[in-house]
Each structure stands twice: as structure tokens, then as C-alpha cells.
Short mmCIF file of C-alpha atoms and ligand atoms in Angstrom, two decimals:
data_model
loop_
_atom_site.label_atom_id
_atom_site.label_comp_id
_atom_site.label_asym_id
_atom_site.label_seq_id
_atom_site.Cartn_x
_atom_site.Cartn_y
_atom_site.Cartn_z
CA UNK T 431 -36.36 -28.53 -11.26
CA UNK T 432 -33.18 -25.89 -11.23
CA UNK T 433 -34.00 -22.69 -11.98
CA UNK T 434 -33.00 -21.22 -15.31
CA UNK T 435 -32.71 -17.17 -15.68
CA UNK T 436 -31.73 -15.64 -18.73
CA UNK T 437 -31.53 -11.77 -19.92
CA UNK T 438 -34.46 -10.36 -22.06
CA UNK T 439 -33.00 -11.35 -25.84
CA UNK T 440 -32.55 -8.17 -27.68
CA UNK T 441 -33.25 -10.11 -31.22
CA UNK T 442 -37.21 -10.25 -29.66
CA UNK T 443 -37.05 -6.49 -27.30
CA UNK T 444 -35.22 -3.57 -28.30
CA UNK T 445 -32.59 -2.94 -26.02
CA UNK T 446 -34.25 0.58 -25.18
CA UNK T 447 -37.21 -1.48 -23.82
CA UNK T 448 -38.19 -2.17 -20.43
CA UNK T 449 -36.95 -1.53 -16.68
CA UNK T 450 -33.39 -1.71 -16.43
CA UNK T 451 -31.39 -4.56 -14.89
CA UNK T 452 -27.97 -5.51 -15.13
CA UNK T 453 -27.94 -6.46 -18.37
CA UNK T 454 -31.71 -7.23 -18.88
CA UNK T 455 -31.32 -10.42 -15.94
CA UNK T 456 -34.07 -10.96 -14.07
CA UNK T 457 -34.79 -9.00 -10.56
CA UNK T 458 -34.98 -11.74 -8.60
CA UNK T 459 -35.01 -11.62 -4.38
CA UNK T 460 -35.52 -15.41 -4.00
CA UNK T 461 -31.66 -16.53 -4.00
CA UNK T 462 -32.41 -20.22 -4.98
CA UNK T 463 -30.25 -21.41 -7.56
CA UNK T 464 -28.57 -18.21 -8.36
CA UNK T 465 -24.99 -18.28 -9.08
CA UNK T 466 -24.46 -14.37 -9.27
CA UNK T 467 -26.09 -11.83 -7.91
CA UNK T 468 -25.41 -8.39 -9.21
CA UNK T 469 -26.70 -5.80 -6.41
CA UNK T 470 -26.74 -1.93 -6.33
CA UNK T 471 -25.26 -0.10 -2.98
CA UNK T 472 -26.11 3.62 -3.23
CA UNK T 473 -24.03 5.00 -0.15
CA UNK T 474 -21.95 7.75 -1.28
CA UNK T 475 -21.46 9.73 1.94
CA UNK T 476 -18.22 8.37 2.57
CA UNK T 477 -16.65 10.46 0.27
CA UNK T 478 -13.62 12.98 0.70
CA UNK T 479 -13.98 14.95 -1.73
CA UNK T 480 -17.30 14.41 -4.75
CA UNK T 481 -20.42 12.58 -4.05
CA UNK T 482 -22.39 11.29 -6.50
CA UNK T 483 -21.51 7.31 -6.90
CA UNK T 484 -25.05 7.01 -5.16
CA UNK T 485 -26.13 7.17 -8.71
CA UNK T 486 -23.80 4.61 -10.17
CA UNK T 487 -25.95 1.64 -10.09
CA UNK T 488 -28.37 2.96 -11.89
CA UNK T 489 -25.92 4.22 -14.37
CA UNK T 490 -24.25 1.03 -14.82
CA UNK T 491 -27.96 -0.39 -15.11
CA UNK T 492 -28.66 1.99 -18.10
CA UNK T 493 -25.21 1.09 -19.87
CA UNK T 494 -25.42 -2.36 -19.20
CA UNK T 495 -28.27 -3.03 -21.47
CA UNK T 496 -26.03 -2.54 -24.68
CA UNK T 497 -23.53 -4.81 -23.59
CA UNK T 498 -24.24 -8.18 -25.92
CA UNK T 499 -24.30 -11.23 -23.93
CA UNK T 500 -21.29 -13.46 -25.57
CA UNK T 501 -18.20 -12.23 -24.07
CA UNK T 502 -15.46 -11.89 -27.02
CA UNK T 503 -12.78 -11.86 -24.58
CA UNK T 504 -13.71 -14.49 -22.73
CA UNK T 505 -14.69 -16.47 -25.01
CA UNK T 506 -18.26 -17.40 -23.26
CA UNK T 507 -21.99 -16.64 -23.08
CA UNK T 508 -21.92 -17.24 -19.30
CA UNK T 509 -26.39 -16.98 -19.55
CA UNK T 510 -25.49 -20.21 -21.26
CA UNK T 511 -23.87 -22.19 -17.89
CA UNK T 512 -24.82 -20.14 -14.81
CA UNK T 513 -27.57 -18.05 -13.25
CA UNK T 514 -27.27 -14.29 -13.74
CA UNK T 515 -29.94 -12.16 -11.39
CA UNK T 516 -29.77 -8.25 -10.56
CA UNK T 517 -31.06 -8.25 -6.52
CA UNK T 518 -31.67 -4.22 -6.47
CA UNK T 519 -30.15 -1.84 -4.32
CA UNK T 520 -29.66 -2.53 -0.71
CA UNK T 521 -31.83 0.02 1.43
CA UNK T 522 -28.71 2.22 2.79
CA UNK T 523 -28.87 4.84 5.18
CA UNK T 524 -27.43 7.83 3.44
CA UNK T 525 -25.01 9.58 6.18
CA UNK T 526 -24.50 6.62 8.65
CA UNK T 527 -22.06 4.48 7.57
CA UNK T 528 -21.85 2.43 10.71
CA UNK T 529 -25.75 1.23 10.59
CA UNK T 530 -24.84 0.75 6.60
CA UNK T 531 -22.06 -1.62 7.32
CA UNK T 532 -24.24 -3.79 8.79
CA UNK T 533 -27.12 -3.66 6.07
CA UNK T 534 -24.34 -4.10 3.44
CA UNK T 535 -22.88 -7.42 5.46
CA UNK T 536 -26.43 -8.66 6.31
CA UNK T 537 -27.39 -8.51 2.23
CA UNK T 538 -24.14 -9.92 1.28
CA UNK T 539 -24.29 -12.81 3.71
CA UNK T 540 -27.71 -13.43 2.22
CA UNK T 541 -26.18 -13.61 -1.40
CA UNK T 542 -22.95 -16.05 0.16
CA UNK T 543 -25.28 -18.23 2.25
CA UNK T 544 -27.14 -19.12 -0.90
CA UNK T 545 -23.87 -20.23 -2.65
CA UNK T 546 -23.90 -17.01 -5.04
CA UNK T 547 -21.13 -14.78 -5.91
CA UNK T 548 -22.73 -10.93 -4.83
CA UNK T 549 -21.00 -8.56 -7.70
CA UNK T 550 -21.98 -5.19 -5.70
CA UNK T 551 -22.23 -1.97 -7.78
CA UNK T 552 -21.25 1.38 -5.72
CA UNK T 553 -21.38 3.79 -4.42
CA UNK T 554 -18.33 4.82 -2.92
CA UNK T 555 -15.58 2.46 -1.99
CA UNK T 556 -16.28 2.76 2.01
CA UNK T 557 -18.95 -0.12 1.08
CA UNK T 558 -16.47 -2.41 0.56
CA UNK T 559 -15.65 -2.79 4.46
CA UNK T 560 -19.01 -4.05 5.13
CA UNK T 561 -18.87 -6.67 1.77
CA UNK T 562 -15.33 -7.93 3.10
CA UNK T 563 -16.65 -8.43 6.72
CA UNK T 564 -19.67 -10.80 4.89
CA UNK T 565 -17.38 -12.49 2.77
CA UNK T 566 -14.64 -12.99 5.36
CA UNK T 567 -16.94 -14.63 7.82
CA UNK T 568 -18.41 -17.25 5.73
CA UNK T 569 -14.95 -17.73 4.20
CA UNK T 570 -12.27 -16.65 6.54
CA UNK T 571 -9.66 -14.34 5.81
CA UNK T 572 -9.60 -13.86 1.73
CA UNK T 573 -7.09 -13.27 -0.69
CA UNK T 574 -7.13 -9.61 -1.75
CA UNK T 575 -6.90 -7.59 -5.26
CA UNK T 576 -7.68 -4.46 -5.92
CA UNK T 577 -8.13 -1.98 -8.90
CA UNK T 578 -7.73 1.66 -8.05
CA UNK T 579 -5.52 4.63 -8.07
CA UNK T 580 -5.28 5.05 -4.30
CA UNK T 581 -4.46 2.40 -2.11
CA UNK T 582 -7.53 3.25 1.03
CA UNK T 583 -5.35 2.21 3.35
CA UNK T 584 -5.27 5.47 5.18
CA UNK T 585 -5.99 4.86 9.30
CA UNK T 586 -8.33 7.69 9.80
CA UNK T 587 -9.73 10.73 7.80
CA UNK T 588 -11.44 13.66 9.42
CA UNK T 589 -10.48 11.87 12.94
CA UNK T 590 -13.36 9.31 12.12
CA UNK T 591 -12.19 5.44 11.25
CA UNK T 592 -14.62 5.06 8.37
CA UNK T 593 -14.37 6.78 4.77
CA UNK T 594 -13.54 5.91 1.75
CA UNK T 595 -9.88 6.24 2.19
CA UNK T 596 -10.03 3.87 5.03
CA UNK T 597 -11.80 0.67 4.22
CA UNK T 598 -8.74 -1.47 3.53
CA UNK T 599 -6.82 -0.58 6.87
CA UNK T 600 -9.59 -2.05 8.93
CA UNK T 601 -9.81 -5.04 6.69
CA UNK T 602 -6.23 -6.05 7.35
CA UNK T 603 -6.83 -4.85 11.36
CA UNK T 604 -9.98 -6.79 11.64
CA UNK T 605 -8.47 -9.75 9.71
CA UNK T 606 -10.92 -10.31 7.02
CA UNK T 607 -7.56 -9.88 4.27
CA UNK T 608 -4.74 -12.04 3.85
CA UNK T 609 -2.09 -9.07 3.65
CA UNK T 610 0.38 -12.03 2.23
CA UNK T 611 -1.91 -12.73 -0.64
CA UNK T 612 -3.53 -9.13 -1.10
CA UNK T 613 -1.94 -7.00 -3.82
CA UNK T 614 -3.09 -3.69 -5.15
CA UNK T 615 -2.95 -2.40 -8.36
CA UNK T 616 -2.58 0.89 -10.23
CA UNK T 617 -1.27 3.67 -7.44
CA UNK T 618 -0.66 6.78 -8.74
CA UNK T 619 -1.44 10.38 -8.21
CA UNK T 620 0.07 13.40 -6.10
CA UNK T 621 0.21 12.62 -2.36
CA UNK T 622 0.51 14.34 1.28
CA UNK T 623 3.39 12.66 2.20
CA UNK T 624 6.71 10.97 0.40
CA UNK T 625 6.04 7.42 1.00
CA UNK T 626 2.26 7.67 -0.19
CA UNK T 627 2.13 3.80 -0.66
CA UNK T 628 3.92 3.16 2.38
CA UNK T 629 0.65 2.90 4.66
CA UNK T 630 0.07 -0.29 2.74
CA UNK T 631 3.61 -2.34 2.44
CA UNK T 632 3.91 -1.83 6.30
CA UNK T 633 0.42 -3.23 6.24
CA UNK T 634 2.03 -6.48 4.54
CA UNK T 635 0.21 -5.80 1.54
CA UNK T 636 2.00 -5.51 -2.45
CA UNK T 637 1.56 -2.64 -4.23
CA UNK T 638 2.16 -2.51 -7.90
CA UNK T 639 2.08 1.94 -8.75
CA UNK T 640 0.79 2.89 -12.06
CA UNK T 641 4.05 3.89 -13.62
CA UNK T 642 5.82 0.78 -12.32
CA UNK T 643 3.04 -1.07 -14.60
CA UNK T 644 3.79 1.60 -17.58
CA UNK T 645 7.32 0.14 -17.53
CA UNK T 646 6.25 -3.84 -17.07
CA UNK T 647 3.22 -3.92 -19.25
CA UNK T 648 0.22 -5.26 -18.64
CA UNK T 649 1.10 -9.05 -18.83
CA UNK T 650 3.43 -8.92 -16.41
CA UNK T 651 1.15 -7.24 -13.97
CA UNK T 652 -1.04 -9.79 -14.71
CA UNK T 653 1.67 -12.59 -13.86
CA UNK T 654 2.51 -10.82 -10.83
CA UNK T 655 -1.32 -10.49 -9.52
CA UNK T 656 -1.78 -14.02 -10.28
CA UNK T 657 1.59 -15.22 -7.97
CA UNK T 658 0.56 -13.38 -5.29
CA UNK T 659 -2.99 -15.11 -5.29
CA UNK T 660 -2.64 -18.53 -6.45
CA UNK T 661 -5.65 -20.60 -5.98
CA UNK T 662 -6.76 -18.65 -2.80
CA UNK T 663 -10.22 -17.55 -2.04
CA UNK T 664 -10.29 -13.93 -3.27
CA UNK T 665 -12.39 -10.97 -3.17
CA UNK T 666 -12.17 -8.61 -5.99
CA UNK T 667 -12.55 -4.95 -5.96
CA UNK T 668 -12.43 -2.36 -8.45
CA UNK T 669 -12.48 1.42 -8.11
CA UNK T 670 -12.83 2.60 -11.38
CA UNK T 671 -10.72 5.56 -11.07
CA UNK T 672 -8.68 3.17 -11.72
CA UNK T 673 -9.22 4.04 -15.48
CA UNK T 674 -7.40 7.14 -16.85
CA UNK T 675 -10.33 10.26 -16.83
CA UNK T 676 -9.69 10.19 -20.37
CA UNK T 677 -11.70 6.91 -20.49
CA UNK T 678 -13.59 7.18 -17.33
CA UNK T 679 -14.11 10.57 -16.39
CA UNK T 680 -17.67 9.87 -14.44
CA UNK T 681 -15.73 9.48 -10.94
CA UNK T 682 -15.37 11.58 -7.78
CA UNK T 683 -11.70 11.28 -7.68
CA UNK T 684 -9.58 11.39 -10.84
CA UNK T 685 -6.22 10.92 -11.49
CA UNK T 686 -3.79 11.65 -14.50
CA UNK T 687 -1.03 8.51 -15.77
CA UNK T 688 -4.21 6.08 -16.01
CA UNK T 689 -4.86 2.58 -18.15
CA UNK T 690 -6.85 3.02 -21.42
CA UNK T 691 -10.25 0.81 -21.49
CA UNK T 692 -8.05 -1.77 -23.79
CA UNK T 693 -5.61 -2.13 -20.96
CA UNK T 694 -8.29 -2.35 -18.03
CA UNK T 695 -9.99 -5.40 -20.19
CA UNK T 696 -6.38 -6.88 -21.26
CA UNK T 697 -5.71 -6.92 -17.49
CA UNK T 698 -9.05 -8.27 -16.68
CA UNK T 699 -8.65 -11.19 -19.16
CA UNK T 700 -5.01 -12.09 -17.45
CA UNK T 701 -6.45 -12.54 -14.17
CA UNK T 702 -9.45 -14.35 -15.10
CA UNK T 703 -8.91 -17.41 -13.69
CA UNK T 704 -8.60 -16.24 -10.20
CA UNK T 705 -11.14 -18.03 -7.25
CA UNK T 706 -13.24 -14.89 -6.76
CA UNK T 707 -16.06 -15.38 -4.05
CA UNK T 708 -16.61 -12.03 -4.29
CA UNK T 709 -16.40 -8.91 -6.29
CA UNK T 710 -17.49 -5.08 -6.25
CA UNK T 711 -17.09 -2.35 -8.81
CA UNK T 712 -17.15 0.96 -7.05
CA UNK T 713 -16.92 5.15 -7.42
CA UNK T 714 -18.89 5.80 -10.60
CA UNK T 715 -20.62 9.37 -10.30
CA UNK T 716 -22.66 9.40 -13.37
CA UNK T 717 -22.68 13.17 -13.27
CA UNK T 718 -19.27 13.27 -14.58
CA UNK T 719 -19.91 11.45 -17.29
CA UNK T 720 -21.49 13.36 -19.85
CA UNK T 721 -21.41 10.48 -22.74
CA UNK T 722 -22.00 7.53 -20.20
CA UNK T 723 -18.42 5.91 -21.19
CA UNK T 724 -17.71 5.95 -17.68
CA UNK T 725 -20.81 3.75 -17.16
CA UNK T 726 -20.39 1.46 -20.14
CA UNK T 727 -16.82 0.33 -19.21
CA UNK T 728 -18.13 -0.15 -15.39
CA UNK T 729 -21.15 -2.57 -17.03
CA UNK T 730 -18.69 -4.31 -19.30
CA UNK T 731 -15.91 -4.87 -16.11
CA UNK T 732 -18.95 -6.34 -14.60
CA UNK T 733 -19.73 -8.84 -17.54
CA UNK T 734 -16.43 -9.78 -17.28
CA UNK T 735 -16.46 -10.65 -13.73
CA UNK T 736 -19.53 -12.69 -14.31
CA UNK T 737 -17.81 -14.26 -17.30
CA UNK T 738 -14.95 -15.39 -14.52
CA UNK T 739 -17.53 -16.99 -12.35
CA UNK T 740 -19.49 -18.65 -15.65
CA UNK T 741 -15.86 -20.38 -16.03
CA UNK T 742 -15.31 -21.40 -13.20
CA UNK T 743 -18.88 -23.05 -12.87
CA UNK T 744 -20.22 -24.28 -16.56
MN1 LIG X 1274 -10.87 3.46 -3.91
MN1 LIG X 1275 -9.71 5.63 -6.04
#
């Protein structure tokens, strides 16, 4: 018989109750059945500037349990259709990013080779190489969008290949991204150089900046996100500074000229009927976040991407 998880119901247990989970799922290890598995990677030593997104699963965790489990937006309780588990954290090695790559692709291959969609929760957004290389080998090169204020397309930091300000130049050089169906969204901030964004349109890549999407709206930026994907394969990824401070301050690198939460979830809701195979949700430092709104919004992005795969597969 198919296996048939479902989140503690709050009606019966106070939401205060118990060991956190991504929204009360089950932690679950055996992969059988599962259609998304929502997994924690603590590696935060990647970071230019702030640590501290080590902590950020947990802190989603926490959040997550007052997030109700019918999706307004959405229009879906996706407990209903699919199977929602939280896997854990992966065991990373804090301060070796090479040996983490590979426990981050072996984990995520796990979660792919079981026919699951692996939602990862940062950490900082160096993880993302190591998710992309899974994802890319049991898919081949992927459709790419991605959420943040800084492109990480930078070719080197510190004279070392891998930080987070890197991770998307050695996707396109080790050809787990389409560059002609990768787009990222949201680019904004002072830079070192002029042509900040540049690194990524030579990379073939389309970059919409934050104040181009002030002036086109969030709709549009939806349409265009959607053109540039079709019906590929796509992996998601979302840094969450991404978010204006105002709304999500809990995050090592903030920018000014940000999206409100409204925004972030109207833009959500135009994309949602993208083919994600996989998706991450990366860079919130808890520490920063004295009222946990930083978390909350990361825990209700997530529902939302679990809400995408619960269409796709009711
Ligand atoms: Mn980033
Ligand atoms: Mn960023």
C-alpha cells in the first residue's frame, strides 16, 4: 500500500507542541513514496561577509509550524495529493566546502533517485553548486531561475573558485545550467565595478535588476520568467535577500530597493506553474531577525514551492 504522510493537525496538537519539522511533516529517511523532501543544509562558511545561515533551517523549522496547511494563494492543501517529509540536515563539514559539495550532491541524488523533489533549506547560497551538480546529472542541464539581489556569478573570490558569490559561474562552466533558459531575478545593490550584472549576460544568462522590475511590475516579470523557461526542467533557487530588509532583515547580506513580502508571494504565484525538479531557499541568518519575520516568509516561500509540486502531481 502507498504511503500516506500528513503534518501533525493543529485542531488535535497545539502548534507550540512537539519537535519541529517543516511544517509538522513527518521526519522520514526512508524515501519511498515521498514526493518532497524538505532537507536542512547548515554550511555557512562560504560566506563573504556574515555567517550565520547555518542556523536557518532550524529557524525556518520554528516558523514553519504556524503556517496553516491550505495554501490561499494557491488555492490547494497539497497534504491532500502528495507526500510532504522533512529529511533533516545533511551532516556538512563546516569549513570545507569541497568535501561538502559532495555530501550535498550525494543527499540530493538520494532525494532525485527516489522520484522526490529535495526543497533544501540553507545555509549559504555556495550549497547550491553541489544541489545543481545532483540535479543536473540525473536530469541534464536544467532550466535556471533565481531569486536574489546579487547575481553569484562572480569567477573567483579571495583567489579560491568556491563561495557564495561563485556558485552560478561554475554551474554554467560545468554545464549543469541552460544559460538560454536561466534568468535571474531581482539585481540590485552598489557594486565594484560599472557593469555589475555584466558577469552574467556574457555568461548567456537574463538578468531582470530590481529597479527594471519597479518600472514593469510584478506581472510582467512574471511573464518574462515564464518565456524564458517554458516547459523546461528547472531548478529553483531563492536567496532571500531577495526580500527588501524591511521585510526580511534576518540575512547576511542586505540590500536597499527590495520587494515587499506581498510582491515576493505575487511573484511566486505567477510562476507557479513552472516544471521545478528542484528547489532551495537559501541565506537566512536567524540572528538578524529579531521578530522571526525573516523566518516566517522563508517557511511560507517554502509552502509555496511545495504547493507548485502538489499541482503538478494531485
Ligand atoms: Mn545569493
Ligand atoms: Mn544575495
Amino acid at each position: 500500500m502507498k504511503k500516506n504522510y500528513m503534518p501533525t493537525d493543529a485542531l488535535v496538537s497545539p502548534r507550540f507542541c512537539g519537535i519541529k519539522t517543516f511544517m509538522r511533516t513527518p521526519y522520514v529517511t526512508d524515501l519511498e513514496d515521498v514526493d518532497v523532501a524538505v532537507i536542512g543544509v547548515p554550511f555557512d562558511t562560504a560566506t563573504t561577509y556574515r555567517t550565520g545561515a547555518r542556523f536557518g533551517p532550524a529557524a525556518i523549522r520554528d516558523m514553519s509550524t504556524t503556517v496553516r496547511p491550505y495554501n490561499i494563494d494557491m488555492e490547494i492543501n497539497s497534504f491532500e495529493h502528495i507526500n510532504v517529509v522533512d529529511c533533516g540536515d545533511m551532516d556538512i563539514i563546516p569549513g570545507y566546502i569541497e568535501d561538502t559539495y559532495e555530501i550535498i550532491e550525494r543527499e540530493c541524488a538520494k532525494i532525485l533517485d527516489a522520484g522526490a523533489v529535495p526543497i533544501c533549506l540553507g545555509g549559504d547560497h555556495s550549497i547550491t553548486l553541489g544541489e545543481l551538480r545532483a540535479a543536473a546529472k540525473k536530469h541534464g542541464p536544467l532550466a535556471f531561475v533565481h531569486f536574489d539581489s546579487h547575481t553569484d556569478t562572480v569567477s573567483s573570490y579571495f583567489g579560491k573558485d568556491y563561495c557564495h558569490g561563485t556558485p552560478f559561474f561554475h554551474a554554467i562552466k560545468e554545464g549543469l545550467i541552460d544559460p538560454a533558459h536561466s534568468i535571474q531575478v531581482g539585481m540590485r545593490g552598489n557594486l565594484y565595478e560599472p557593469n555589475g550584472f555584466k558577469d552574467s549576460e556574457d555568461l548567456g544568462i537574463e538578468v531582470i535588476t530590481a529597479k527594471e522590475m519597479h518600472q514593469i511590475g510584478i506581472e510582467e516579470t512574471a511573464r518574462r520568467i515564464v518565456k524564458r523557461i517554458g516547459d523546461k526542467k528547472t531548478f529553483l533557487t531563492f536567496d532571500i535577500d531577495f526580500v527588501d530588509p524591511a521585510y526580511a532583515p534576518g540575512t547576511g547580506t542586505i540590500e536597499i530597493g527590495g520587494f515587499s513580502s506581498h510582491e515576493t508571494m505575487e511573484l511566486i504565484n505567477g510562476v507557479k506553474d513552472l516544471n521545478v525538479v528542484a528547489f532551495d531557499l537559501v541565506e537566512v541568518a536567524p540572528m538578524y531577525d529579531p521578530t522571526q519575520i525573516t523566518a516566517f516568509l522563508a517557511a511560507n516561500i517554502v509552502h509555496d514551492f511545495i504547493a507548485m509540486v502538489a499541482r503538478k502531481r494531485k
